[in-house]
Tab-separated table of C-alpha atoms in Angstrom:
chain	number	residue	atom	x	y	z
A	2	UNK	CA	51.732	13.672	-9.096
A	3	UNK	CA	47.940	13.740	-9.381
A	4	UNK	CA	47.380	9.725	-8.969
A	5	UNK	CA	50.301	9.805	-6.174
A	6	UNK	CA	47.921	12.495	-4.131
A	7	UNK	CA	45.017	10.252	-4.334
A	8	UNK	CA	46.725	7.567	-3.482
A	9	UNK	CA	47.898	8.912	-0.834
A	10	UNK	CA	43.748	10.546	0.133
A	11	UNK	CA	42.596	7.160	-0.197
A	12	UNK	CA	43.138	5.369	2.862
A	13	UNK	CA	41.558	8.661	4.151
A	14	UNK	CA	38.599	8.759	2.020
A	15	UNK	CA	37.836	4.922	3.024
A	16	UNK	CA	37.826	5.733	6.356
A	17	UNK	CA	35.495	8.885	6.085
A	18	UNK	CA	33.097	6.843	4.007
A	19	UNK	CA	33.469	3.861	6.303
A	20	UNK	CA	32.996	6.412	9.535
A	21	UNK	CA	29.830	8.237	7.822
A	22	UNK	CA	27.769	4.747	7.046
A	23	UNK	CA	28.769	3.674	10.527
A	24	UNK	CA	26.837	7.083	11.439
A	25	UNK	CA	24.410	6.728	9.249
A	26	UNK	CA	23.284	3.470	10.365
A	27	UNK	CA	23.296	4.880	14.126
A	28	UNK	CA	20.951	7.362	13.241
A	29	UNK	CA	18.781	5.096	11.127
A	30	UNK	CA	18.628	2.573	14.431
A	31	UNK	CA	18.455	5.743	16.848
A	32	UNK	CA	15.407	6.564	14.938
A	33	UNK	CA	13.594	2.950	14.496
A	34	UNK	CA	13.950	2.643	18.352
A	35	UNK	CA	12.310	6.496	18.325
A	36	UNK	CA	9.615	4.750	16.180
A	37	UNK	CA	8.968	1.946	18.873
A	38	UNK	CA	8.953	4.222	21.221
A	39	UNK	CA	6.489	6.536	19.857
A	40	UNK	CA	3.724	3.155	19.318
A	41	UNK	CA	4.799	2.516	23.214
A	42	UNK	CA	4.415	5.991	24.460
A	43	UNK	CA	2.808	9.098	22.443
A	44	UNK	CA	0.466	6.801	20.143
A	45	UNK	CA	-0.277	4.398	23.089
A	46	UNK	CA	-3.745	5.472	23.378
A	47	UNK	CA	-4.959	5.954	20.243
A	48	UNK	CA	-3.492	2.949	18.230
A	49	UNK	CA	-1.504	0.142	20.434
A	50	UNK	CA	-4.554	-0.029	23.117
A	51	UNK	CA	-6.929	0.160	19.870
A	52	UNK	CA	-4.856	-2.460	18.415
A	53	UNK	CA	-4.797	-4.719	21.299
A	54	UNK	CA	-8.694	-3.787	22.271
A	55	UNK	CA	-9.552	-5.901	18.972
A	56	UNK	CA	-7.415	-9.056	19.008
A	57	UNK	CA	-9.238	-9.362	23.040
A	58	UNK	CA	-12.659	-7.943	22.066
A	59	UNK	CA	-12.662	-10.481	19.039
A	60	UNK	CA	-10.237	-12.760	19.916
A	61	UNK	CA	-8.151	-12.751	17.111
A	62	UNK	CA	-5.027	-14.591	18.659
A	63	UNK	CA	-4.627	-18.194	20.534
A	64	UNK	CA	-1.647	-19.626	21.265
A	65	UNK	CA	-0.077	-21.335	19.073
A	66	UNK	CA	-1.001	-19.826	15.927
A	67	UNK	CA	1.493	-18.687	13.046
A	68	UNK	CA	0.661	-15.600	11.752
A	69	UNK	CA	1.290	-14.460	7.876
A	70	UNK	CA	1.386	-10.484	8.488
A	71	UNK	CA	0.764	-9.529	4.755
A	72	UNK	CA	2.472	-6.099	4.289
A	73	UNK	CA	1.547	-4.198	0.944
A	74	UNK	CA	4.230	-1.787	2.017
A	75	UNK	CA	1.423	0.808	2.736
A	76	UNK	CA	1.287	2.939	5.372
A	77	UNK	CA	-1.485	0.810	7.366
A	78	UNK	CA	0.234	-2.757	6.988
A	79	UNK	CA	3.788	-1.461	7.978
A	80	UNK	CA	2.439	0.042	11.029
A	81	UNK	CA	0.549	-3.428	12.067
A	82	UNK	CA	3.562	-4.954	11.297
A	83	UNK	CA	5.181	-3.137	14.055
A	84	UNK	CA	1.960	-3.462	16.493
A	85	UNK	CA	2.373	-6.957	16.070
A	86	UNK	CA	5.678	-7.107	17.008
A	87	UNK	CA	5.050	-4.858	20.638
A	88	UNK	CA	2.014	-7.423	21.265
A	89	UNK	CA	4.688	-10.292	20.627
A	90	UNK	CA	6.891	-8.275	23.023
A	91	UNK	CA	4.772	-8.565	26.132
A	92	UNK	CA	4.744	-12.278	25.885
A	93	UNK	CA	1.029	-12.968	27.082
A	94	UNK	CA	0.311	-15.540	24.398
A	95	UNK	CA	2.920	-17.921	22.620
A	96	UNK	CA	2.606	-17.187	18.603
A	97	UNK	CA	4.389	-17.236	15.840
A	98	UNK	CA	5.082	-13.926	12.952
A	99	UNK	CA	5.764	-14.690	9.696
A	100	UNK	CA	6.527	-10.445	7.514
A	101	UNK	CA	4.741	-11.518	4.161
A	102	UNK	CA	4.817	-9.640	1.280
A	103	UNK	CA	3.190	-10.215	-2.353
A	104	UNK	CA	5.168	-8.291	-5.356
A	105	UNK	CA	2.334	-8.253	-7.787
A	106	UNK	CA	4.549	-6.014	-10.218
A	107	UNK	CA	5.215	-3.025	-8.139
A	108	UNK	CA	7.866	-1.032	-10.107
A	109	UNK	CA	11.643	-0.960	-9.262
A	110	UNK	CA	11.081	2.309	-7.035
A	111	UNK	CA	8.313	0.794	-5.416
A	112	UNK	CA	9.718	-2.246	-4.585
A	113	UNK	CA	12.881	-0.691	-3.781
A	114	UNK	CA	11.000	1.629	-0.665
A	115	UNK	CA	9.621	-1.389	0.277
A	116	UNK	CA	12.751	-3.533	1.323
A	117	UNK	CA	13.982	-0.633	2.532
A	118	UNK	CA	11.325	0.468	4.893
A	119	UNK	CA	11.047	-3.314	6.365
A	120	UNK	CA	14.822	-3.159	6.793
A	121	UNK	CA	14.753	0.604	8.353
A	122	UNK	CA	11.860	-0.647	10.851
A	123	UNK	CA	13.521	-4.026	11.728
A	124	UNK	CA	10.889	-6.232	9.986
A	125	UNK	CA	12.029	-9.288	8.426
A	126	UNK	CA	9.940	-9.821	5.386
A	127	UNK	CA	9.775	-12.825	2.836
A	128	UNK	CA	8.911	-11.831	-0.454
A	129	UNK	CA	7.449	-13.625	-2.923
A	130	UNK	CA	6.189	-12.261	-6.625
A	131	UNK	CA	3.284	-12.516	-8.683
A	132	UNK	CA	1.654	-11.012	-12.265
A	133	UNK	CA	-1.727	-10.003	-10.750
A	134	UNK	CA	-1.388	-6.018	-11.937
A	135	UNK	CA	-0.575	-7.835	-15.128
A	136	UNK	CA	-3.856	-9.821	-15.212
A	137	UNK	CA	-6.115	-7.092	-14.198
A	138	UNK	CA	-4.775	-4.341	-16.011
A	139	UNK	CA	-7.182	-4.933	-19.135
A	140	UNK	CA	-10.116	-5.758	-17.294
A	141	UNK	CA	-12.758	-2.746	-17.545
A	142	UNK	CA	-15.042	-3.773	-14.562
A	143	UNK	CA	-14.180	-3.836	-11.208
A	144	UNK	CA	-10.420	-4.115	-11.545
A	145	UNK	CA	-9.854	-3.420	-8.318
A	146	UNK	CA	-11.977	-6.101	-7.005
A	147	UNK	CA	-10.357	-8.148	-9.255
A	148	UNK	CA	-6.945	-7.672	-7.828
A	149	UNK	CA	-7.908	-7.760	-4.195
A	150	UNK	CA	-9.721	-10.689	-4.625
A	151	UNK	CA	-6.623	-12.412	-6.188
A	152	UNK	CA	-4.138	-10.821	-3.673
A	153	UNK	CA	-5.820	-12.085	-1.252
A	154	UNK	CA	-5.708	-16.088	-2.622
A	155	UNK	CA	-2.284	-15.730	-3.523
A	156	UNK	CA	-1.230	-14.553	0.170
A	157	UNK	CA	-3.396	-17.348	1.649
A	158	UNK	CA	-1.885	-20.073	-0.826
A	159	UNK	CA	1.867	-18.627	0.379
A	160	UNK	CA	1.066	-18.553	4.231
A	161	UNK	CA	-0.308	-21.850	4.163
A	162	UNK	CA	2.937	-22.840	1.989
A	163	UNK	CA	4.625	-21.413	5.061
A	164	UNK	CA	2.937	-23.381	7.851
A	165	UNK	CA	0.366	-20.329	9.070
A	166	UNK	CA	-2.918	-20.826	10.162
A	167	UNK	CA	-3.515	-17.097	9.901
A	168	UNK	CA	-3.320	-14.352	7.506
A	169	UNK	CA	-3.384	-10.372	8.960
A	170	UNK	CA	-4.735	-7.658	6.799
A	171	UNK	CA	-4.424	-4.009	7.621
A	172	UNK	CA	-7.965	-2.737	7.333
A	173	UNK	CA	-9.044	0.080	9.739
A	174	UNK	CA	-11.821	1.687	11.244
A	175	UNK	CA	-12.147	3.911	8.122
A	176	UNK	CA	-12.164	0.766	6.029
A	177	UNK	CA	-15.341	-0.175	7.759
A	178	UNK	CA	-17.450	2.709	7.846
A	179	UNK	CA	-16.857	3.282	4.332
A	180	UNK	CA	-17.877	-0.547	3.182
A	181	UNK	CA	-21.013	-0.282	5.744
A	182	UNK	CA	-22.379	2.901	3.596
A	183	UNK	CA	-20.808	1.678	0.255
A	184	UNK	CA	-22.695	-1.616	0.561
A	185	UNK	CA	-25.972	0.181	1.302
A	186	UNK	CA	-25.647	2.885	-1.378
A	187	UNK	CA	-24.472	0.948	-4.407
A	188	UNK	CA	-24.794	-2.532	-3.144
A	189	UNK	CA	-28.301	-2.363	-1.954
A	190	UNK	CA	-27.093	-4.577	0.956
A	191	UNK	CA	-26.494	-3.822	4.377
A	192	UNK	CA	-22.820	-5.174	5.435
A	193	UNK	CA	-19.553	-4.975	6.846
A	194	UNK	CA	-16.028	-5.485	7.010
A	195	UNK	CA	-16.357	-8.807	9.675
A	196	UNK	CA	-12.734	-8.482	12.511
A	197	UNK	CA	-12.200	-12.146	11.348
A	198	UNK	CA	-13.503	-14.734	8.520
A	199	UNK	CA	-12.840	-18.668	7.777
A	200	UNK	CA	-11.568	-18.836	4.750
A	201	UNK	CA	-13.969	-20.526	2.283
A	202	UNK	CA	-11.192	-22.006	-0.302
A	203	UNK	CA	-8.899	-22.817	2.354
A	204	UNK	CA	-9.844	-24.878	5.021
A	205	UNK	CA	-8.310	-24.285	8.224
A	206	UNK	CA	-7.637	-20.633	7.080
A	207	UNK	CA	-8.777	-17.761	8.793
A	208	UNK	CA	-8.508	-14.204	8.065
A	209	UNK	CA	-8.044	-11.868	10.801
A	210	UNK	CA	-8.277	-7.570	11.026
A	211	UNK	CA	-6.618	-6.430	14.226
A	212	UNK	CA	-6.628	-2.556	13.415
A	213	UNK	CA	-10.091	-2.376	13.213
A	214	UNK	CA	-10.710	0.098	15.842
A	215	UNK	CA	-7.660	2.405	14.395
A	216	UNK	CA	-8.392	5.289	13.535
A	217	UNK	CA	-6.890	6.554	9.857
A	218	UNK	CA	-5.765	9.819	11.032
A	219	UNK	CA	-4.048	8.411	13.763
A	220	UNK	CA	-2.641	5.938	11.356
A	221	UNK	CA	-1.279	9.499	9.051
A	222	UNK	CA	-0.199	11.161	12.693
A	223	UNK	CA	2.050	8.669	13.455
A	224	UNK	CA	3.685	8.694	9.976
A	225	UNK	CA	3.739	12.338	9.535
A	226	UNK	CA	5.281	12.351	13.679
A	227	UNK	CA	8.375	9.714	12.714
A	228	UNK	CA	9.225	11.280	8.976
A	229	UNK	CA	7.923	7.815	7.585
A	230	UNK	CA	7.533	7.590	3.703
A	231	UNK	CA	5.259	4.474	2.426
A	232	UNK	CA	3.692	3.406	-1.115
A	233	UNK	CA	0.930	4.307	-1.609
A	234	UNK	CA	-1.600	1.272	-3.350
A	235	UNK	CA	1.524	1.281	-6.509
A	236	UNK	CA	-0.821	-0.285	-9.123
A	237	UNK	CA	-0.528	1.410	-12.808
A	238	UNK	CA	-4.478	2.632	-11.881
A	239	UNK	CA	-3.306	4.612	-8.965
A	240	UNK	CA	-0.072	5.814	-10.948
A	241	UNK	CA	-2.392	6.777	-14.219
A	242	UNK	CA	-4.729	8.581	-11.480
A	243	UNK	CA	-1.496	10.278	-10.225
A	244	UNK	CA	-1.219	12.081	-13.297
A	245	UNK	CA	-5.110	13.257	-14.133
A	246	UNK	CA	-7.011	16.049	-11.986
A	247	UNK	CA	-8.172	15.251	-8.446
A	248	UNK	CA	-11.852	15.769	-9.879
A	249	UNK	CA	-11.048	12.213	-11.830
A	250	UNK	CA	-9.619	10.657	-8.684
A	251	UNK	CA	-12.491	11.580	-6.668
A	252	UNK	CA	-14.601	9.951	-8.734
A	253	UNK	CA	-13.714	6.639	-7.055
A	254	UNK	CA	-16.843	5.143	-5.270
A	255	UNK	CA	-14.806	5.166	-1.726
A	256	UNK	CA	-13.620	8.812	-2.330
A	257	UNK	CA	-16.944	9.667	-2.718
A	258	UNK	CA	-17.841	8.142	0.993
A	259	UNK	CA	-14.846	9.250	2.293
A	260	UNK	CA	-16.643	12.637	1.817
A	261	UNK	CA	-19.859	12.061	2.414
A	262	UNK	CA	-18.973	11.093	5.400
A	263	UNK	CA	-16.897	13.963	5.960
A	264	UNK	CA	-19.654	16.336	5.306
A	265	UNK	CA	-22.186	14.432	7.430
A	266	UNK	CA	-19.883	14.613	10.130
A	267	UNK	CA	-19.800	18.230	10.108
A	268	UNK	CA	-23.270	18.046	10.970
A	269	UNK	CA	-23.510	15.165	13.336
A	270	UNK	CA	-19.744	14.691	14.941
A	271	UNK	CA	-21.271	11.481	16.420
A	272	UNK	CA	-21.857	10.272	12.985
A	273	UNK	CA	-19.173	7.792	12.715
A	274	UNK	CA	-19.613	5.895	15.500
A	275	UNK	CA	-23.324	5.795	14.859
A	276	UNK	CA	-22.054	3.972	11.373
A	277	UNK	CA	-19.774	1.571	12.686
A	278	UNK	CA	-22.464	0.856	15.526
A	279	UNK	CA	-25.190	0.178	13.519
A	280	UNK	CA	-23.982	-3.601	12.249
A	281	UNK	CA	-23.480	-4.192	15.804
A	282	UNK	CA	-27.549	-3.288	16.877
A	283	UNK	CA	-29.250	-4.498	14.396
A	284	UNK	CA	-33.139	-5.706	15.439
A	285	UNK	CA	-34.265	-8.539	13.021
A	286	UNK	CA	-38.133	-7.924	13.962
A	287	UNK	CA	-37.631	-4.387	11.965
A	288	UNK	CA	-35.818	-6.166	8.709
A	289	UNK	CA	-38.138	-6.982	5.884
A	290	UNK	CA	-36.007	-9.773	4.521
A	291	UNK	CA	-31.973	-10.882	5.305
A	292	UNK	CA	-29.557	-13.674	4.690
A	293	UNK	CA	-28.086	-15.925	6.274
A	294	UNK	CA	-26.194	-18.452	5.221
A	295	UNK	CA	-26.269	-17.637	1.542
A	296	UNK	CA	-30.253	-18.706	2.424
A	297	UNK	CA	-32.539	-15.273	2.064
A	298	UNK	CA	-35.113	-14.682	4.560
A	299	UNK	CA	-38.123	-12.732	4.602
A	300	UNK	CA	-40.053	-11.066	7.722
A	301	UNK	CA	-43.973	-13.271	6.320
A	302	UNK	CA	-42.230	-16.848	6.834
A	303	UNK	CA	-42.659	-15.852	10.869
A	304	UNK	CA	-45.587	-12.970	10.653
């Protein structure tokens, strides 16, 4: 009598499950047209125009290029991912978007978030997989370097695999500041995070940086506004880190800017700007010795 009643609730139980993931996936594109929306209308100011002030201001797109839009499944690449897409939208330059994403050996969970994020925000990624968090994980110095550093080759070899003549990182404003004072306070160098490079191993290559006048608490605003969930950098350093005190984290040379700047600023709230400004208005006649070129030179060779 038991199996004959839910027999009978079956047919009835299909069509409940069928008629909730029909809802479900309403809601979930009700929402990712909310999340376009909000990029189009509430964040307009603050990230698309800041987004679209850098790829004019630095000329980061012509037509015809392919872009590889290399999403770590971060907060900062998912968004640009999205920015790209509204700039393809308005149809002022002809250009091509290839969603690229390196697994370097991102746990289940992790990669699991990602693929669904991408599919949740209608962005069509190709995936490809590496053992770079594999390779790095004994290394004592500079692991971190390390792995960028080989990231960054291995999503240059793939987009030129795919036909692109470009390759988009997510860096932001923040990003810059914070390698302008890192360089001068444990490099000894003064530097910066350049909008755009040629690639030095990969002729024809370039590397371009369109959020670079974005803002990172804009960036958190507009996940915190749409009830977005990204990974955070997923390597087994940042998961070990998870688990220790945030006096260990901190440690981190970029923590350490991050609030050192936050401190100056609460003496000078012009004092980011200033940062950022100061690679852009820099006089040569009052610099002892610089390079260019890889070729040092030094203020006596014109006294």
């Amino acid at each position: 009598m038991e199996f004959h009643v839910n027999n009978k609730n079956e047919p009835i139980n299909k069509t409940n499950n069928l008629h909730n993931k029909l809802s479900a996936g309403k809601r979930e594109e009700h929402m990712a047209e909310s999340i376009e929306q909000s990029i189009r209308k509430k964040f307009h100011k603050q990230i698309f125009s800041r987004f679209a002030k850098a790829i004019k201001d630095y000329e980061l797109i012509k037509n015809g290029d392919r872009i590889a839009v290399c999403i770590s499944g971060g907060k900062d690449s998912m968004l640009m991912a999205k920015l790209f897409q509204e700039i393809q939208r308005h149809k002022r330059m002809e250009f091509e978007l290839m969603f690229l994403t390196m697994d370097p050996g991102y746990n289940k969970e992790n990669r699991r978030m990602i693929e669904h994020n991408a599919n949740f925000l209608n962005i069509d990624l190709t995936i490809f997989e590496s053992n770079i968090f594999e390779a790095v994980y004994d290394i004592e110095k500079s692991p971190c370097y390390l792995c960028a550093r080989m990231r960054r080759g291995h999503l240059y070899n793939k987009a030129k695999e795919l036909g692109c003549n470009k390759i988009a990182l997510g860096h932001h404003y923040d990003d810059v500041i914070e390698t302008i004072l890192m360089g001068m306070l444990y490099g000894g160098q003064i530097q910066t995070m350049m909008p755009k490079l040629h690639s030095t191993n990969f002729p024809g290559m370039e590397l371009i940086r369109p959020m670079y006048f974005i803002r990172e608490e804009d960036i958190v605003h507009w996940q915190n506004y749409n009830e977005l969930q990204f990974i955070q950098c997923a390597c087994r350093f940042t998961e070990t880190y998870a688990s220790r005190k945030e006096e260990d984290v901190s440690a981190s040379k970029r923590m350490e800017i991050k609030h050192l700047i936050a401190e100056m600023k609460q003496v000078n709230p012009f004092v980011e700007s200033n940062i950022f400004k100061s690679v852009e208005n820099v006089n040569l006649s009052t610099v002892i010795a610089y390079k260019e070129n890889g070729i040092r030179h030094h203020f006596l060779e014109n006294y």
